[in-house]
Amino acid sequence: MSSQGVAGDWATRVNTSVPNPARIYDFLLGGKDNYPADREVAEQLLALAPVARAVVHDNRAFLRRAVRFLTQEAGIRQFIDLGSGLPTQGNVHEVAQAVAPDARVVYVDNDAMVVTHSRALLAGDNTLAVEADLRAPDLIVGNLEVRELVDFDQPIALLLVAILHFIPDEDDPLGIVRRFRDALPSGSYLALSHGTRDVPVRPDMSAEAMAEMGAKVERLYQQTTAWIVTRTRGQVERFFDGFDLVDPGLVEIQRWRPDDRHTMLPGGFYGGIGRKR
Amino acid sequence: MADYLPTRLRGVDMTELPPERGGGPTVRRMLVGAHLRRLRTDRGLTREQAAAAIRASGWKIHRLENGQVGFKERDVVDLLALYGVGDPREVAAFLVLAREANAPGWWHHFGDLLPPWFRAYVDLESAASLIRTYEGQFVPGLLQTEGYVRAVVGGALGVAEAERRVALRLGRQGVLGRAGAPRLWAVVDEAALRRPVGGRAVMRGQLARLVEACGWPGVTLQVLPLAVGAHPAMVGAFSVLRFADQALPDVVYVEHLTNAAYLDRREEVEQYLDVMEQLCAGAEPPDKTVEFLDKLLSEL
């Protein structure tokens, strides 16, 4: 197709030859927007942790249950989905608008391909896709388009689902969440899930083996455009400073208000929802 | 786009690529399957009714129509009979396709027009869940006005043939209106929007139609401005069809002056998809399209 000379710097915005977490996640969910470099890492991940595919499905299921809870029980009508990833089945606005057709959703991601897909496939009257990095909270809460769709005087649900484990401590993830929190009115919510190596993902697995698996996964992701850092329960809980966790608190995502009894073995990710005081 | 496809299979210049391991759906199977589906639904038959004719289950029909299993000659003959396809030449040609459908990697060069019974691209298009297309010279076929189609089709063809093509092209557009319609995500070069196909009035109508289409729920339109300079798809237009079924591969469709190619080998498809991603990321975002079209209209 394109020769180097013609393509010029076109490939710099969307580079399919470097493994990308959003596309690895897409592959694990059974999507078709992934490339050999992504699949190579995903296959290595599955070899290390065969449960990974189940865990990402569990994470999507957690997101659906969280959005349904926020819309139905907490009465939330505004969502900001940070690190939203490639569009898939059961996107946030679809779940929310099934309950409340007037629900508004902002999808934020720093990946050009993700935002391009989101603008094309998700954006509409009550949805918006924004290219921004969650490490710059002020640029997101101050974004004029965001402000046009979202009323910061009304409760907002902030979704940080399977994204903060891509933010290393030196980028001050606690400070980032705090700045978002301070921009939200009281009665707003934070829904969050986060990779952990606390909980063995197999019954026959020791804590040491799980910790070792976690370390290997972290190393594997060092080939990708975003490194992973797993955190302990105590570390994840601190993201909820200033929020009151709703039942059942911060738990393995599979245990968070499961809608059937046949859930997978819990583990891999912590999840919880908190209400801002 | 392909309102027409091969009629003749003898003497075609066909490059066979080595079969991939494990089989699975191929474009040819999908084309044959999609056509069988259309014949069945045109007759108003359920999968179960069709299944009874070949002593099978509705699930088997589902898999046949998705191109997930190979075709047995006897089954195809029985189904065609049930669907009222009686012309022996039609049946024979269909059987050739069905027989060849088991080898993956299709790259056919066809010099002929599509026979009325085999509107392959149209069938595939209507079975797709997402159609991504880049057009450098034309407004995408699914969004063309009648005047624009006439201007494109007219000329060298006889009146009857031209009318047939216009009808086919406009008929194709029905796919966007129906329930479960595929989503269309198109990138159109500014050059195609500036070329006054059919003259000023026709082009104004066409641009107005595009403005309207931007408001349709299943349509996303992005403009690739001339100002971007050289870009990765200057070689020409192509489409990538995606199907809801996880087992079905994406299919790339490329049309040339005298032939068309369907690509289903993953490595090739991914090169096209990669270029499509770059075009979509480099083009104006969809929410700027109406503004862009309004500006063109004001200058026309």
Tab-separated table of N, CA and C in Angstrom, chain B residues 79-192:
chain	number	residue	atom	x	y	z
B	79	LEU	N	-31.555	-26.475	-2.332
B	79	LEU	CA	-31.936	-25.147	-1.841
B	79	LEU	C	-32.315	-24.231	-2.995
B	80	LEU	N	-31.517	-24.269	-4.081
B	80	LEU	CA	-31.826	-23.416	-5.230
B	80	LEU	C	-33.199	-23.776	-5.787
B	81	ALA	N	-33.507	-25.081	-5.827
B	81	ALA	CA	-34.828	-25.502	-6.314
B	81	ALA	C	-35.920	-24.934	-5.411
B	82	LEU	N	-35.687	-25.036	-4.105
B	82	LEU	CA	-36.671	-24.515	-3.152
B	82	LEU	C	-36.853	-23.010	-3.330
B	83	TYR	N	-35.759	-22.314	-3.645
B	83	TYR	CA	-35.808	-20.855	-3.779
B	83	TYR	C	-36.272	-20.419	-5.163
B	84	GLY	N	-36.614	-21.401	-6.006
B	84	GLY	CA	-37.165	-21.067	-7.316
B	84	GLY	C	-36.132	-20.669	-8.346
B	85	VAL	N	-34.871	-21.075	-8.133
B	85	VAL	CA	-33.847	-20.812	-9.145
B	85	VAL	C	-33.808	-22.034	-10.057
B	86	GLY	N	-34.359	-21.881	-11.262
B	86	GLY	CA	-34.520	-23.055	-12.109
B	86	GLY	C	-33.625	-23.073	-13.340
B	87	ASP	N	-33.135	-21.898	-13.740
B	87	ASP	CA	-32.326	-21.812	-14.958
B	87	ASP	C	-31.065	-22.664	-14.802
B	88	PRO	N	-30.901	-23.706	-15.636
B	88	PRO	CA	-29.761	-24.617	-15.480
B	88	PRO	C	-28.414	-23.908	-15.525
B	89	ARG	N	-28.328	-22.835	-16.333
B	89	ARG	CA	-27.048	-22.126	-16.407
B	89	ARG	C	-26.748	-21.421	-15.091
B	90	GLU	N	-27.794	-20.874	-14.504
B	90	GLU	CA	-27.617	-20.206	-13.210
B	90	GLU	C	-27.181	-21.199	-12.151
B	91	VAL	N	-27.860	-22.350	-12.141
B	91	VAL	CA	-27.539	-23.373	-11.147
B	91	VAL	C	-26.095	-23.839	-11.339
B	92	ALA	N	-25.716	-24.056	-12.597
B	92	ALA	CA	-24.360	-24.551	-12.881
B	92	ALA	C	-23.309	-23.545	-12.418
B	93	ALA	N	-23.543	-22.277	-12.723
B	93	ALA	CA	-22.573	-21.248	-12.337
B	93	ALA	C	-22.476	-21.148	-10.817
B	94	PHE	N	-23.619	-21.263	-10.194
B	94	PHE	CA	-23.635	-21.199	-8.731
B	94	PHE	C	-22.838	-22.362	-8.143
B	95	LEU	N	-22.995	-23.522	-8.762
B	95	LEU	CA	-22.285	-24.698	-8.253
B	95	LEU	C	-20.774	-24.548	-8.386
B	96	VAL	N	-20.346	-23.920	-9.466
B	96	VAL	CA	-18.906	-23.697	-9.630
B	96	VAL	C	-18.389	-22.851	-8.465
B	97	LEU	N	-19.128	-21.790	-8.175
B	97	LEU	CA	-18.731	-20.920	-7.063
B	97	LEU	C	-18.739	-21.668	-5.738
B	98	ALA	N	-19.803	-22.439	-5.519
B	98	ALA	CA	-19.928	-23.170	-4.259
B	98	ALA	C	-18.779	-24.168	-4.121
B	99	ARG	N	-18.416	-24.798	-5.230
B	99	ARG	CA	-17.359	-25.795	-5.198
B	99	ARG	C	-16.011	-25.135	-4.883
B	100	GLU	N	-15.804	-23.977	-5.493
B	100	GLU	CA	-14.524	-23.294	-5.297
B	100	GLU	C	-14.457	-22.559	-3.966
B	101	ALA	N	-15.595	-22.524	-3.302
B	101	ALA	CA	-15.673	-21.665	-2.114
B	101	ALA	C	-14.863	-22.193	-0.948
B	102	ASN	N	-14.321	-23.381	-1.065
B	102	ASN	CA	-13.644	-23.946	0.097
B	102	ASN	C	-12.177	-23.543	0.226
B	103	ALA	N	-11.642	-22.908	-0.802
B	103	ALA	CA	-10.245	-22.466	-0.703
B	103	ALA	C	-10.198	-20.992	-0.307
B	104	PRO	N	-9.481	-20.656	0.775
B	104	PRO	CA	-9.422	-19.264	1.201
B	104	PRO	C	-8.533	-18.415	0.294
B	105	GLY	N	-8.610	-17.136	0.459
B	105	GLY	CA	-7.734	-16.223	-0.271
B	105	GLY	C	-8.233	-16.006	-1.684
B	106	TRP	N	-9.151	-15.138	-1.803
B	106	TRP	CA	-9.750	-14.928	-3.118
B	106	TRP	C	-9.156	-13.700	-3.768
B	107	TRP	N	-8.622	-13.853	-4.933
B	107	TRP	CA	-8.232	-12.676	-5.689
B	107	TRP	C	-8.596	-12.926	-7.124
B	108	HIS	N	-9.750	-12.547	-7.451
B	108	HIS	CA	-10.259	-12.774	-8.803
B	108	HIS	C	-10.136	-11.509	-9.637
B	109	HIS	N	-9.824	-11.701	-10.881
B	109	HIS	CA	-9.944	-10.568	-11.800
B	109	HIS	C	-11.039	-10.890	-12.780
B	110	PHE	N	-12.057	-10.129	-12.736
B	110	PHE	CA	-13.182	-10.412	-13.600
B	110	PHE	C	-13.341	-9.317	-14.628
B	111	GLY	N	-13.587	-9.731	-15.858
B	111	GLY	CA	-13.759	-8.740	-16.890
B	111	GLY	C	-15.219	-8.540	-17.241
B	112	ASP	N	-16.087	-9.265	-16.579
B	112	ASP	CA	-17.497	-9.241	-16.971
B	112	ASP	C	-18.388	-8.500	-15.991
B	113	LEU	N	-19.566	-8.283	-16.408
B	113	LEU	CA	-20.536	-7.670	-15.526
B	113	LEU	C	-21.175	-8.738	-14.649
B	114	LEU	N	-21.722	-8.290	-13.585
B	114	LEU	CA	-22.396	-9.195	-12.663
B	114	LEU	C	-23.694	-9.711	-13.280
B	115	PRO	N	-23.889	-11.017	-13.232
B	115	PRO	CA	-25.206	-11.490	-13.644
B	115	PRO	C	-26.207	-11.106	-12.575
B	116	PRO	N	-27.456	-10.947	-12.948
B	116	PRO	CA	-28.435	-10.438	-11.994
B	116	PRO	C	-28.542	-11.309	-10.731
B	117	TRP	N	-28.221	-12.579	-10.842
B	117	TRP	CA	-28.404	-13.449	-9.676
B	117	TRP	C	-27.267	-13.364	-8.690
B	118	PHE	N	-26.177	-12.733	-9.066
B	118	PHE	CA	-25.028	-12.777	-8.181
B	118	PHE	C	-24.534	-11.376	-7.852
B	119	ARG	N	-25.280	-10.743	-7.013
B	119	ARG	CA	-24.880	-9.393	-6.645
B	119	ARG	C	-24.061	-9.490	-5.370
B	120	ALA	N	-22.872	-10.040	-5.544
B	120	ALA	CA	-22.092	-10.464	-4.386
B	120	ALA	C	-21.809	-9.337	-3.400
B	121	TYR	N	-21.300	-8.239	-3.921
B	121	TYR	CA	-20.935	-7.176	-3.006
B	121	TYR	C	-22.171	-6.662	-2.278
B	122	VAL	N	-23.237	-6.560	-3.037
B	122	VAL	CA	-24.479	-6.053	-2.457
B	122	VAL	C	-24.944	-6.977	-1.332
B	123	ASP	N	-24.819	-8.279	-1.568
B	123	ASP	CA	-25.223	-9.243	-0.539
B	123	ASP	C	-24.338	-9.116	0.699
B	124	LEU	N	-23.039	-9.027	0.451
B	124	LEU	CA	-22.100	-8.928	1.578
B	124	LEU	C	-22.345	-7.645	2.356
B	125	GLU	N	-22.538	-6.581	1.579
B	125	GLU	CA	-22.758	-5.278	2.184
B	125	GLU	C	-23.978	-5.322	3.110
B	126	SER	N	-25.033	-5.989	2.653
B	126	SER	CA	-26.237	-5.988	3.475
B	126	SER	C	-26.090	-6.917	4.677
B	127	ALA	N	-25.106	-7.820	4.633
B	127	ALA	CA	-24.889	-8.720	5.772
B	127	ALA	C	-23.912	-8.118	6.781
B	128	ALA	N	-23.272	-7.003	6.409
B	128	ALA	CA	-22.233	-6.428	7.266
B	128	ALA	C	-22.848	-5.699	8.455
B	129	SER	N	-22.062	-5.570	9.513
B	129	SER	CA	-22.515	-4.747	10.635
B	129	SER	C	-21.870	-3.363	10.565
B	130	LEU	N	-20.706	-3.291	9.925
B	130	LEU	CA	-20.007	-2.010	9.785
B	130	LEU	C	-19.322	-1.978	8.431
B	131	ILE	N	-19.563	-0.899	7.692
B	131	ILE	CA	-18.890	-0.703	6.409
B	131	ILE	C	-17.990	0.511	6.558
B	132	ARG	N	-16.693	0.299	6.434
B	132	ARG	CA	-15.772	1.439	6.445
B	132	ARG	C	-15.293	1.622	5.021
B	133	THR	N	-15.341	2.846	4.550
B	133	THR	CA	-14.969	3.056	3.161
B	133	THR	C	-14.171	4.335	2.999
B	134	TYR	N	-13.181	4.294	2.109
B	134	TYR	CA	-12.477	5.509	1.717
B	134	TYR	C	-12.755	5.741	0.242
B	135	GLU	N	-13.183	6.942	-0.107
B	135	GLU	CA	-13.412	7.305	-1.499
B	135	GLU	C	-12.602	8.540	-1.847
B	136	GLY	N	-11.828	8.441	-2.918
B	136	GLY	CA	-11.015	9.572	-3.327
B	136	GLY	C	-11.625	10.369	-4.467
B	137	GLN	N	-12.470	9.707	-5.270
B	137	GLN	CA	-13.004	10.337	-6.485
B	137	GLN	C	-14.509	10.536	-6.453
B	138	PHE	N	-15.208	9.634	-5.767
B	138	PHE	CA	-16.671	9.651	-5.771
B	138	PHE	C	-17.222	9.932	-4.390
B	139	VAL	N	-18.459	10.364	-4.369
B	139	VAL	CA	-19.242	10.298	-3.145
B	139	VAL	C	-19.557	8.810	-2.940
B	140	PRO	N	-19.470	8.295	-1.706
B	140	PRO	CA	-19.735	6.860	-1.505
B	140	PRO	C	-21.100	6.447	-2.083
B	141	GLY	N	-21.112	5.294	-2.750
B	141	GLY	CA	-22.309	4.819	-3.457
B	141	GLY	C	-23.572	4.849	-2.623
B	142	LEU	N	-23.452	4.517	-1.348
B	142	LEU	CA	-24.645	4.434	-0.504
B	142	LEU	C	-25.248	5.811	-0.214
B	143	LEU	N	-24.492	6.876	-0.523
B	143	LEU	CA	-24.976	8.216	-0.197
B	143	LEU	C	-25.222	9.062	-1.447
B	144	GLN	N	-25.121	8.442	-2.629
B	144	GLN	CA	-25.287	9.213	-3.861
B	144	GLN	C	-26.756	9.534	-4.136
B	145	THR	N	-26.986	10.716	-4.703
B	145	THR	CA	-28.345	11.062	-5.145
B	145	THR	C	-28.572	10.442	-6.521
B	146	GLU	N	-29.837	10.403	-6.916
B	146	GLU	CA	-30.153	9.828	-8.217
B	146	GLU	C	-29.450	10.601	-9.338
B	147	GLY	N	-29.442	11.931	-9.211
B	147	GLY	CA	-28.792	12.748	-10.236
B	147	GLY	C	-27.305	12.441	-10.349
B	148	TYR	N	-26.682	12.255	-9.214
B	148	TYR	CA	-25.255	11.959	-9.178
B	148	TYR	C	-24.992	10.590	-9.805
B	149	VAL	N	-25.819	9.608	-9.416
B	149	VAL	CA	-25.670	8.252	-9.981
B	149	VAL	C	-25.787	8.316	-11.501
B	150	ARG	N	-26.794	9.032	-11.974
B	150	ARG	CA	-26.993	9.142	-13.424
B	150	ARG	C	-25.764	9.732	-14.112
B	151	ALA	N	-25.227	10.748	-13.507
B	151	ALA	CA	-24.058	11.401	-14.109
B	151	ALA	C	-22.862	10.457	-14.135
B	152	VAL	N	-22.736	9.636	-13.102
B	152	VAL	CA	-21.604	8.714	-13.032
B	152	VAL	C	-21.789	7.558	-14.010
B	153	VAL	N	-23.001	7.032	-14.033
B	153	VAL	CA	-23.286	5.831	-14.821
B	153	VAL	C	-23.420	6.137	-16.304
B	154	GLY	N	-24.002	7.264	-16.611
B	154	GLY	CA	-24.325	7.609	-18.001
B	154	GLY	C	-23.105	7.603	-18.902
B	155	GLY	N	-23.259	8.084	-20.105
B	155	GLY	CA	-22.106	8.129	-20.991
B	155	GLY	C	-22.036	6.914	-21.876
B	156	ALA	N	-21.016	6.101	-21.636
B	156	ALA	CA	-20.713	5.027	-22.561
B	156	ALA	C	-21.800	3.955	-22.668
B	157	LEU	N	-22.617	3.809	-21.633
B	157	LEU	CA	-23.567	2.703	-21.634
B	157	LEU	C	-24.812	3.014	-22.447
B	158	GLY	N	-25.471	1.956	-22.895
B	158	GLY	CA	-26.768	2.114	-23.537
B	158	GLY	C	-27.781	2.547	-22.503
B	159	VAL	N	-28.912	3.058	-22.995
B	159	VAL	CA	-29.921	3.597	-22.074
B	159	VAL	C	-30.441	2.521	-21.112
B	160	ALA	N	-30.762	1.344	-21.651
B	160	ALA	CA	-31.345	0.291	-20.814
B	160	ALA	C	-30.352	-0.137	-19.735
B	161	GLU	N	-29.102	-0.307	-20.149
B	161	GLU	CA	-28.088	-0.748	-19.203
B	161	GLU	C	-27.860	0.330	-18.139
B	162	ALA	N	-27.828	1.576	-18.587
B	162	ALA	CA	-27.631	2.672	-17.637
B	162	ALA	C	-28.768	2.705	-16.614
B	163	GLU	N	-29.986	2.529	-17.103
B	163	GLU	CA	-31.136	2.562	-16.198
B	163	GLU	C	-31.052	1.427	-15.179
B	164	ARG	N	-30.586	0.276	-15.665
B	164	ARG	CA	-30.485	-0.875	-14.780
B	164	ARG	C	-29.471	-0.589	-13.671
B	165	ARG	N	-28.384	0.021	-14.067
B	165	ARG	CA	-27.349	0.327	-13.071
B	165	ARG	C	-27.828	1.370	-12.061
B	166	VAL	N	-28.543	2.359	-12.574
B	166	VAL	CA	-29.063	3.393	-11.674
B	166	VAL	C	-30.009	2.754	-10.663
B	167	ALA	N	-30.865	1.874	-11.162
B	167	ALA	CA	-31.842	1.219	-10.284
B	167	ALA	C	-31.129	0.365	-9.233
B	168	LEU	N	-30.099	-0.344	-9.692
B	168	LEU	CA	-29.348	-1.200	-8.762
B	168	LEU	C	-28.690	-0.366	-7.672
B	169	ARG	N	-28.023	0.692	-8.098
B	169	ARG	CA	-27.307	1.545	-7.153
B	169	ARG	C	-28.274	2.145	-6.133
B	170	LEU	N	-29.411	2.634	-6.639
B	170	LEU	CA	-30.363	3.255	-5.716
B	170	LEU	C	-30.992	2.191	-4.826
B	171	GLY	N	-31.202	0.997	-5.381
B	171	GLY	CA	-31.774	-0.095	-4.595
B	171	GLY	C	-30.865	-0.473	-3.442
B	172	ARG	N	-29.556	-0.418	-3.727
B	172	ARG	CA	-28.579	-0.749	-2.702
B	172	ARG	C	-28.729	0.122	-1.466
B	173	GLN	N	-29.154	1.363	-1.698
B	173	GLN	CA	-29.196	2.312	-0.582
B	173	GLN	C	-30.241	1.935	0.452
B	174	GLY	N	-31.183	1.053	0.048
B	174	GLY	CA	-32.197	0.595	0.991
B	174	GLY	C	-31.594	-0.066	2.209
B	175	VAL	N	-30.364	-0.546	2.046
B	175	VAL	CA	-29.716	-1.271	3.127
B	175	VAL	C	-29.542	-0.390	4.365
B	176	LEU	N	-29.375	0.930	4.145
B	176	LEU	CA	-29.143	1.815	5.287
B	176	LEU	C	-30.409	2.073	6.094
B	177	GLY	N	-31.557	1.931	5.445
B	177	GLY	CA	-32.790	2.311	6.125
B	177	GLY	C	-33.401	1.222	6.991
B	178	ARG	N	-33.041	-0.027	6.704
B	178	ARG	CA	-33.793	-1.103	7.364
B	178	ARG	C	-33.288	-1.372	8.786
B	179	ALA	N	-34.091	-2.151	9.522
B	179	ALA	CA	-33.690	-2.526	10.886
B	179	ALA	C	-32.449	-3.403	10.816
B	180	GLY	N	-31.566	-3.239	11.784
B	180	GLY	CA	-30.331	-4.019	11.795
B	180	GLY	C	-29.406	-3.623	10.658
B	181	ALA	N	-29.576	-2.409	10.153
B	181	ALA	CA	-28.769	-1.929	9.038
B	181	ALA	C	-27.300	-1.841	9.434
B	182	PRO	N	-26.399	-2.034	8.473
B	182	PRO	CA	-24.992	-1.826	8.791
B	182	PRO	C	-24.724	-0.354	9.064
B	183	ARG	N	-23.706	-0.098	9.859
B	183	ARG	CA	-23.278	1.261	10.084
B	183	ARG	C	-22.303	1.632	8.974
B	184	LEU	N	-22.427	2.825	8.446
B	184	LEU	CA	-21.514	3.283	7.404
B	184	LEU	C	-20.570	4.324	8.003
B	185	TRP	N	-19.270	4.076	7.877
B	185	TRP	CA	-18.263	5.023	8.372
B	185	TRP	C	-17.370	5.328	7.175
B	186	ALA	N	-17.581	6.494	6.588
B	186	ALA	CA	-16.908	6.817	5.331
B	186	ALA	C	-15.947	7.985	5.495
B	187	VAL	N	-14.808	7.874	4.820
B	187	VAL	CA	-13.884	8.991	4.691
B	187	VAL	C	-13.884	9.378	3.212
B	188	VAL	N	-14.186	10.640	2.942
B	188	VAL	CA	-14.259	11.098	1.559
B	188	VAL	C	-13.248	12.206	1.341
B	189	ASP	N	-12.500	12.081	0.282
B	189	ASP	CA	-11.521	13.100	-0.056
B	189	ASP	C	-12.235	14.388	-0.484
B	190	GLU	N	-11.691	15.491	-0.052
B	190	GLU	CA	-12.259	16.787	-0.446
B	190	GLU	C	-12.372	16.896	-1.962
B	191	ALA	N	-11.414	16.286	-2.683
B	191	ALA	CA	-11.433	16.350	-4.151
B	191	ALA	C	-12.745	15.803	-4.707
B	192	ALA	N	-13.231	14.715	-4.100
B	192	ALA	CA	-14.478	14.111	-4.571
B	192	ALA	C	-15.659	15.040	-4.328
